[in-house]
GROMACS .gro file of C-alpha atoms in nm:
model
  363
    1UNK     CA    1  -0.010  -0.019  -0.003
    2UNK     CA    2   0.255   0.218   0.100
    3UNK     CA    3   0.454   0.201  -0.279
    4UNK     CA    4   0.083   0.258  -0.422
    5UNK     CA    5   0.051   0.629  -0.201
    6UNK     CA    6   0.469   0.714  -0.348
    7UNK     CA    7   0.393   0.602  -0.717
    8UNK     CA    8   0.390   1.013  -0.807
    9UNK     CA    9   0.753   0.994  -0.657
   10UNK     CA   10   0.872   0.681  -0.772
   11UNK     CA   11   0.891   0.814  -1.162
   12UNK     CA   12   1.195   0.795  -1.355
   13UNK     CA   13   1.434   1.072  -1.413
   14UNK     CA   14   1.627   1.218  -1.685
   15UNK     CA   15   1.976   1.225  -1.609
   16UNK     CA   16   2.217   1.540  -1.682
   17UNK     CA   17   2.391   1.383  -1.971
   18UNK     CA   18   1.928   1.253  -2.156
   19UNK     CA   19   1.824   1.598  -2.063
   20UNK     CA   20   2.121   1.743  -2.280
   21UNK     CA   21   2.006   1.497  -2.556
   22UNK     CA   22   1.712   1.595  -2.528
   23UNK     CA   23   1.771   1.987  -2.576
   24UNK     CA   24   1.948   1.915  -2.852
   25UNK     CA   25   1.639   1.721  -2.991
   26UNK     CA   26   1.483   1.998  -2.940
   27UNK     CA   27   1.758   2.263  -3.133
   28UNK     CA   28   1.729   2.056  -3.444
   29UNK     CA   29   1.329   2.139  -3.498
   30UNK     CA   30   1.473   2.520  -3.392
   31UNK     CA   31   1.756   2.559  -3.523
   32UNK     CA   32   1.990   2.907  -3.408
   33UNK     CA   33   2.053   3.026  -3.785
   34UNK     CA   34   1.666   3.028  -3.778
   35UNK     CA   35   1.665   3.248  -3.472
   36UNK     CA   36   1.873   3.566  -3.668
   37UNK     CA   37   1.617   3.627  -3.893
   38UNK     CA   38   1.286   3.929  -3.862
   39UNK     CA   39   1.054   3.984  -4.077
   40UNK     CA   40   0.793   4.204  -4.054
   41UNK     CA   41   0.400   4.080  -4.090
   42UNK     CA   42   0.190   4.252  -4.319
   43UNK     CA   43  -0.092   4.284  -4.087
   44UNK     CA   44   0.134   4.379  -3.804
   45UNK     CA   45  -0.026   4.569  -3.542
   46UNK     CA   46   0.127   4.878  -3.467
   47UNK     CA   47   0.290   5.086  -3.157
   48UNK     CA   48   0.086   5.328  -3.140
   49UNK     CA   49  -0.235   5.125  -3.171
   50UNK     CA   50  -0.099   4.860  -2.882
   51UNK     CA   51  -0.008   5.173  -2.682
   52UNK     CA   52  -0.342   5.282  -2.685
   53UNK     CA   53  -0.540   5.014  -2.638
   54UNK     CA   54  -0.348   4.978  -2.299
   55UNK     CA   55  -0.435   5.282  -2.229
   56UNK     CA   56  -0.804   5.196  -2.230
   57UNK     CA   57  -0.801   4.971  -1.898
   58UNK     CA   58  -0.583   5.242  -1.733
   59UNK     CA   59  -0.655   5.542  -1.508
   60UNK     CA   60  -0.703   5.855  -1.771
   61UNK     CA   61  -0.509   6.149  -1.575
   62UNK     CA   62  -0.214   5.912  -1.559
   63UNK     CA   63  -0.192   5.810  -1.930
   64UNK     CA   64  -0.044   6.181  -2.045
   65UNK     CA   65   0.269   6.092  -1.763
   66UNK     CA   66   0.304   5.727  -1.898
   67UNK     CA   67   0.361   5.874  -2.290
   68UNK     CA   68   0.570   6.102  -2.126
   69UNK     CA   69   0.791   5.903  -1.926
   70UNK     CA   70   0.826   5.679  -2.296
   71UNK     CA   71   0.927   5.971  -2.488
   72UNK     CA   72   1.216   6.010  -2.297
   73UNK     CA   73   1.445   5.805  -2.547
   74UNK     CA   74   1.445   5.451  -2.702
   75UNK     CA   75   1.521   5.282  -2.358
   76UNK     CA   76   1.261   5.415  -2.144
   77UNK     CA   77   1.010   5.324  -2.424
   78UNK     CA   78   1.159   4.988  -2.462
   79UNK     CA   79   1.058   4.917  -2.087
   80UNK     CA   80   0.688   4.969  -2.190
   81UNK     CA   81   0.674   4.801  -2.450
   82UNK     CA   82   0.621   4.456  -2.391
   83UNK     CA   83   0.311   4.389  -2.558
   84UNK     CA   84   0.476   4.557  -2.848
   85UNK     CA   85   0.761   4.299  -2.871
   86UNK     CA   86   0.580   3.991  -2.769
   87UNK     CA   87   0.378   4.038  -3.066
   88UNK     CA   88   0.715   4.080  -3.278
   89UNK     CA   89   0.828   3.751  -3.150
   90UNK     CA   90   0.492   3.546  -3.165
   91UNK     CA   91   0.573   3.434  -3.533
   92UNK     CA   92   0.925   3.409  -3.482
   93UNK     CA   93   1.067   3.036  -3.496
   94UNK     CA   94   1.057   2.920  -3.117
   95UNK     CA   95   1.174   2.643  -2.918
   96UNK     CA   96   0.882   2.482  -2.761
   97UNK     CA   97   1.052   2.419  -2.447
   98UNK     CA   98   0.845   2.620  -2.135
   99UNK     CA   99   0.996   2.732  -1.838
  100UNK     CA  100   0.834   3.027  -1.616
  101UNK     CA  101   0.871   3.330  -1.816
  102UNK     CA  102   0.982   3.698  -1.650
  103UNK     CA  103   0.757   3.830  -1.949
  104UNK     CA  104   0.921   4.188  -1.951
  105UNK     CA  105   1.306   4.096  -1.917
  106UNK     CA  106   1.477   4.400  -1.933
  107UNK     CA  107   1.855   4.481  -1.779
  108UNK     CA  108   1.605   4.722  -1.522
  109UNK     CA  109   1.421   4.524  -1.378
  110UNK     CA  110   1.690   4.324  -1.222
  111UNK     CA  111   1.801   4.499  -0.896
  112UNK     CA  112   1.922   4.436  -0.504
  113UNK     CA  113   1.645   4.259  -0.261
  114UNK     CA  114   1.674   4.129   0.077
  115UNK     CA  115   1.597   3.741   0.145
  116UNK     CA  116   1.362   3.667   0.420
  117UNK     CA  117   1.716   3.560   0.603
  118UNK     CA  118   1.831   3.917   0.547
  119UNK     CA  119   2.059   3.852   0.237
  120UNK     CA  120   2.194   4.104   0.022
  121UNK     CA  121   2.101   3.910  -0.314
  122UNK     CA  122   2.054   4.054  -0.699
  123UNK     CA  123   1.811   3.935  -0.940
  124UNK     CA  124   1.400   4.007  -1.076
  125UNK     CA  125   1.257   4.206  -0.948
  126UNK     CA  126   0.884   4.284  -1.153
  127UNK     CA  127   0.687   3.988  -1.257
  128UNK     CA  128   0.374   4.207  -1.380
  129UNK     CA  129   0.375   3.987  -1.709
  130UNK     CA  130   0.497   3.658  -1.583
  131UNK     CA  131   0.381   3.383  -1.769
  132UNK     CA  132   0.462   2.988  -1.831
  133UNK     CA  133   0.623   3.021  -2.213
  134UNK     CA  134   0.885   2.945  -2.452
  135UNK     CA  135   1.231   3.006  -2.286
  136UNK     CA  136   1.363   3.227  -2.530
  137UNK     CA  137   1.126   3.486  -2.500
  138UNK     CA  138   1.329   3.597  -2.208
  139UNK     CA  139   1.627   3.607  -2.360
  140UNK     CA  140   1.621   3.776  -2.697
  141UNK     CA  141   1.426   4.075  -2.479
  142UNK     CA  142   1.702   4.111  -2.195
  143UNK     CA  143   1.941   4.120  -2.507
  144UNK     CA  144   1.743   4.377  -2.693
  145UNK     CA  145   1.726   4.574  -2.341
  146UNK     CA  146   2.084   4.506  -2.313
  147UNK     CA  147   2.170   4.678  -2.659
  148UNK     CA  148   1.921   4.999  -2.644
  149UNK     CA  149   2.017   5.069  -2.303
  150UNK     CA  150   2.364   5.067  -2.409
  151UNK     CA  151   2.309   5.311  -2.720
  152UNK     CA  152   2.091   5.519  -2.509
  153UNK     CA  153   2.397   5.513  -2.264
  154UNK     CA  154   2.591   5.666  -2.559
  155UNK     CA  155   2.764   5.347  -2.614
  156UNK     CA  156   2.837   5.197  -2.998
  157UNK     CA  157   2.708   4.903  -3.139
  158UNK     CA  158   3.001   4.680  -3.109
  159UNK     CA  159   2.956   4.799  -2.692
  160UNK     CA  160   2.667   4.667  -2.711
  161UNK     CA  161   2.716   4.365  -2.952
  162UNK     CA  162   2.987   4.241  -2.723
  163UNK     CA  163   2.794   4.280  -2.453
  164UNK     CA  164   2.499   4.015  -2.498
  165UNK     CA  165   2.803   3.776  -2.632
  166UNK     CA  166   2.906   3.772  -2.301
  167UNK     CA  167   2.544   3.786  -2.147
  168UNK     CA  168   2.479   3.419  -2.350
  169UNK     CA  169   2.816   3.331  -2.299
  170UNK     CA  170   2.727   3.353  -1.911
  171UNK     CA  171   2.417   3.243  -1.957
  172UNK     CA  172   2.531   2.894  -2.141
  173UNK     CA  173   2.826   2.864  -1.858
  174UNK     CA  174   2.563   2.900  -1.573
  175UNK     CA  175   2.276   2.655  -1.746
  176UNK     CA  176   2.566   2.344  -1.796
  177UNK     CA  177   2.692   2.404  -1.411
  178UNK     CA  178   2.294   2.414  -1.288
  179UNK     CA  179   2.228   2.121  -1.443
  180UNK     CA  180   2.473   1.872  -1.251
  181UNK     CA  181   2.363   2.079  -0.947
  182UNK     CA  182   2.187   1.936  -0.671
  183UNK     CA  183   1.756   2.040  -0.688
  184UNK     CA  184   1.834   2.163  -0.323
  185UNK     CA  185   2.111   2.367  -0.319
  186UNK     CA  186   1.980   2.479  -0.666
  187UNK     CA  187   1.670   2.625  -0.493
  188UNK     CA  188   1.910   2.786  -0.255
  189UNK     CA  189   2.121   2.969  -0.534
  190UNK     CA  190   2.118   3.301  -0.541
  191UNK     CA  191   2.362   3.605  -0.661
  192UNK     CA  192   2.507   3.811  -0.373
  193UNK     CA  193   2.638   4.064  -0.307
  194UNK     CA  194   2.958   3.903  -0.231
  195UNK     CA  195   2.893   3.791  -0.547
  196UNK     CA  196   2.881   4.058  -0.726
  197UNK     CA  197   3.169   4.248  -0.572
  198UNK     CA  198   3.434   3.962  -0.673
  199UNK     CA  199   3.329   4.009  -1.011
  200UNK     CA  200   3.374   4.374  -0.974
  201UNK     CA  201   3.722   4.323  -0.897
  202UNK     CA  202   3.821   4.104  -1.110
  203UNK     CA  203   4.095   4.226  -1.422
  204UNK     CA  204   3.933   4.417  -1.736
  205UNK     CA  205   3.663   4.601  -1.495
  206UNK     CA  206   3.692   5.005  -1.489
  207UNK     CA  207   3.702   5.168  -1.137
  208UNK     CA  208   3.433   5.368  -1.246
  209UNK     CA  209   3.200   5.027  -1.287
  210UNK     CA  210   3.340   4.906  -0.951
  211UNK     CA  211   3.290   5.160  -0.783
  212UNK     CA  212   2.914   5.220  -0.992
  213UNK     CA  213   2.867   4.834  -0.819
  214UNK     CA  214   2.932   4.971  -0.437
  215UNK     CA  215   2.758   5.261  -0.459
  216UNK     CA  216   2.397   5.038  -0.525
  217UNK     CA  217   2.511   4.793  -0.252
  218UNK     CA  218   2.558   5.119  -0.014
  219UNK     CA  219   2.175   5.213  -0.178
  220UNK     CA  220   2.004   4.904  -0.147
  221UNK     CA  221   2.136   4.856   0.241
  222UNK     CA  222   1.988   5.167   0.324
  223UNK     CA  223   1.664   5.110   0.146
  224UNK     CA  224   1.460   4.924   0.406
  225UNK     CA  225   1.110   4.987   0.531
  226UNK     CA  226   1.323   5.262   0.790
  227UNK     CA  227   1.455   5.405   0.493
  228UNK     CA  228   1.164   5.514   0.334
  229UNK     CA  229   0.981   5.656   0.600
  230UNK     CA  230   1.184   5.935   0.559
  231UNK     CA  231   1.136   5.945   0.209
  232UNK     CA  232   0.752   5.922   0.186
  233UNK     CA  233   0.632   6.052   0.503
  234UNK     CA  234   0.590   6.363   0.777
  235UNK     CA  235   0.490   6.429   1.057
  236UNK     CA  236   0.133   6.502   1.126
  237UNK     CA  237  -0.133   6.624   1.470
  238UNK     CA  238  -0.286   6.286   1.410
  239UNK     CA  239   0.050   6.059   1.340
  240UNK     CA  240   0.240   5.959   1.063
  241UNK     CA  241   0.122   6.068   0.685
  242UNK     CA  242   0.265   5.949   0.363
  243UNK     CA  243   0.347   6.278   0.162
  244UNK     CA  244   0.111   6.409  -0.127
  245UNK     CA  245   0.250   6.483  -0.460
  246UNK     CA  246   0.062   6.559  -0.707
  247UNK     CA  247  -0.045   6.327  -0.937
  248UNK     CA  248   0.241   6.117  -0.846
  249UNK     CA  249   0.165   6.017  -0.501
  250UNK     CA  250  -0.215   6.126  -0.423
  251UNK     CA  251  -0.501   6.083  -0.102
  252UNK     CA  252  -0.793   5.935  -0.268
  253UNK     CA  253  -1.112   5.817  -0.152
  254UNK     CA  254  -1.223   5.580  -0.424
  255UNK     CA  255  -1.094   5.392  -0.691
  256UNK     CA  256  -1.108   5.488  -1.069
  257UNK     CA  257  -1.469   5.233  -1.101
  258UNK     CA  258  -1.605   5.479  -0.835
  259UNK     CA  259  -1.533   5.178  -0.537
  260UNK     CA  260  -1.468   5.324  -0.221
  261UNK     CA  261  -1.083   5.261  -0.197
  262UNK     CA  262  -1.109   5.107   0.166
  263UNK     CA  263  -1.265   4.859   0.075
  264UNK     CA  264  -1.078   4.754  -0.212
  265UNK     CA  265  -0.751   4.781   0.003
  266UNK     CA  266  -0.904   4.580   0.305
  267UNK     CA  267  -0.992   4.301   0.073
  268UNK     CA  268  -0.664   4.308  -0.086
  269UNK     CA  269  -0.487   4.303   0.250
  270UNK     CA  270  -0.667   4.008   0.378
  271UNK     CA  271  -0.608   3.829   0.047
  272UNK     CA  272  -0.252   3.903   0.108
  273UNK     CA  273  -0.216   3.807   0.407
  274UNK     CA  274  -0.446   3.426   0.357
  275UNK     CA  275  -0.140   3.319   0.105
  276UNK     CA  276   0.134   3.420   0.356
  277UNK     CA  277   0.280   3.169   0.522
  278UNK     CA  278   0.107   3.105   0.885
  279UNK     CA  279   0.454   3.258   1.043
  280UNK     CA  280   0.417   3.551   0.759
  281UNK     CA  281   0.093   3.595   0.832
  282UNK     CA  282   0.123   3.590   1.198
  283UNK     CA  283   0.406   3.881   1.178
  284UNK     CA  284   0.180   4.057   0.873
  285UNK     CA  285  -0.136   4.072   1.149
  286UNK     CA  286   0.073   4.273   1.449
  287UNK     CA  287   0.067   4.591   1.215
  288UNK     CA  288  -0.196   4.829   1.151
  289UNK     CA  289  -0.322   5.020   0.863
  290UNK     CA  290  -0.219   5.406   0.956
  291UNK     CA  291  -0.244   5.538   0.606
  292UNK     CA  292  -0.214   5.494   0.222
  293UNK     CA  293  -0.226   5.660  -0.097
  294UNK     CA  294  -0.163   5.618  -0.478
  295UNK     CA  295   0.156   5.611  -0.638
  296UNK     CA  296   0.256   5.643  -1.007
  297UNK     CA  297   0.573   5.359  -1.031
  298UNK     CA  298   0.807   5.264  -1.344
  299UNK     CA  299   0.730   5.335  -1.668
  300UNK     CA  300   0.531   5.089  -1.828
  301UNK     CA  301   0.349   5.036  -1.497
  302UNK     CA  302   0.235   5.416  -1.511
  303UNK     CA  303  -0.167   5.429  -1.517
  304UNK     CA  304  -0.216   5.102  -1.312
  305UNK     CA  305  -0.340   5.127  -1.012
  306UNK     CA  306  -0.060   5.107  -0.740
  307UNK     CA  307  -0.110   5.197  -0.386
  308UNK     CA  308   0.089   5.175  -0.137
  309UNK     CA  309   0.009   5.116   0.232
  310UNK     CA  310   0.196   5.243   0.552
  311UNK     CA  311   0.167   5.072   0.833
  312UNK     CA  312   0.292   5.087   1.216
  313UNK     CA  313   0.394   4.761   1.437
  314UNK     CA  314   0.520   4.859   1.831
  315UNK     CA  315   0.459   5.265   1.761
  316UNK     CA  316   0.660   5.493   1.501
  317UNK     CA  317   0.980   5.327   1.482
  318UNK     CA  318   0.812   5.004   1.421
  319UNK     CA  319   0.702   5.069   1.046
  320UNK     CA  320   0.627   4.832   0.785
  321UNK     CA  321   0.551   4.991   0.380
  322UNK     CA  322   0.391   4.764   0.125
  323UNK     CA  323   0.273   4.783  -0.268
  324UNK     CA  324  -0.117   4.683  -0.390
  325UNK     CA  325  -0.070   4.707  -0.784
  326UNK     CA  326  -0.345   4.616  -1.004
  327UNK     CA  327  -0.219   4.254  -1.191
  328UNK     CA  328  -0.331   4.291  -1.589
  329UNK     CA  329  -0.374   3.983  -1.784
  330UNK     CA  330   0.012   3.958  -1.906
  331UNK     CA  331   0.108   4.067  -2.251
  332UNK     CA  332   0.222   3.706  -2.317
  333UNK     CA  333  -0.133   3.597  -2.308
  334UNK     CA  334  -0.235   3.564  -2.625
  335UNK     CA  335   0.030   3.411  -2.721
  336UNK     CA  336   0.033   3.114  -2.452
  337UNK     CA  337  -0.207   2.970  -2.207
  338UNK     CA  338  -0.322   3.140  -1.918
  339UNK     CA  339  -0.653   2.945  -1.774
  340UNK     CA  340  -0.427   2.797  -1.464
  341UNK     CA  341  -0.563   3.042  -1.257
  342UNK     CA  342  -0.901   3.239  -1.194
  343UNK     CA  343  -0.692   3.574  -1.112
  344UNK     CA  344  -0.439   3.768  -1.233
  345UNK     CA  345  -0.243   3.844  -0.963
  346UNK     CA  346  -0.214   3.466  -0.877
  347UNK     CA  347   0.013   3.447  -1.179
  348UNK     CA  348   0.200   3.735  -1.043
  349UNK     CA  349   0.187   3.590  -0.686
  350UNK     CA  350   0.377   3.246  -0.836
  351UNK     CA  351   0.730   3.477  -0.879
  352UNK     CA  352   0.675   3.766  -0.630
  353UNK     CA  353   0.535   3.603  -0.321
  354UNK     CA  354   0.886   3.535  -0.156
  355UNK     CA  355   1.013   3.877  -0.249
  356UNK     CA  356   0.701   4.042  -0.095
  357UNK     CA  357   0.775   3.807   0.215
  358UNK     CA  358   1.137   3.979   0.263
  359UNK     CA  359   0.961   4.268   0.268
  360UNK     CA  360   0.807   4.190   0.638
  361UNK     CA  361   1.165   4.053   0.689
  362UNK     CA  362   1.355   4.412   0.652
  363UNK     CA  363   1.063   4.561   0.919
   0.00000   0.00000   0.00000
């Protein structure tokens, strides 16, 4: 009887060598030289139409801010163009190897954050468009972002191409290494600050790049709830309150659909609490909501309902900030199945739960 119960864990596992052979078989179906050709489709939906469609579901008064942010330079436009790129990638050859895609994998969607063990790590920090799909979509968007970012910073095409070659080389190197790594150890593998600093001190890294890395690490160390407290709040007679900065940070009473905001946020908090592990939920429930306001964030996200919640634990010296952000259907959804979960927020939670929980550890 015991063997019957454990059947699902007795299935045959492919060895790294067998998985390598499987990957080469997939490559034969979609050769690498087929990935370098791009032909504009005759009925391709133009970029303006796609941006206008996205504006229809966004907060009207914030749409001009989004457009202004996109108009700053090529890279700013690219940051908000995940839907445009998804449409361009859809008709191209793509190896049918599914992973949980970020969906908006560009260089500015990486940053430092703290794990629940207060370990400073570097990784993806935006999951708004996450969805299972073909693995190369994230790689292609990341590569495109690197060359566009390099151009926006004044570098030439050769510099951008070298960046992409190094990026792809490291990707191959680590995929081969991870294929041999025990699963539990792999789940605990991070790019932490020590790894970043080691790379920064390697031969060939400029002093300017080394200084920039150290500056970003120092900045991340103070980007805690206590660090944010002085930037976003001020003292009133009734206590601590978020600072109004129209239209970027505003106290409002209703959502864009006319619903009482306090009811929406209350349900959001209760839903979030239910999604946490019991020990994290117990910590969150010790805090009380003091103030909340709508906040403009990012470039591509401008116009979506995003709310900053300020909470206090013991007293004002024990602050906690949470972000409540409306999740829309992923830009990948027209191209890959998205029916596994009932709501769009569950997709985002699939990747973001660990990051959100880490805020509690930083309180």
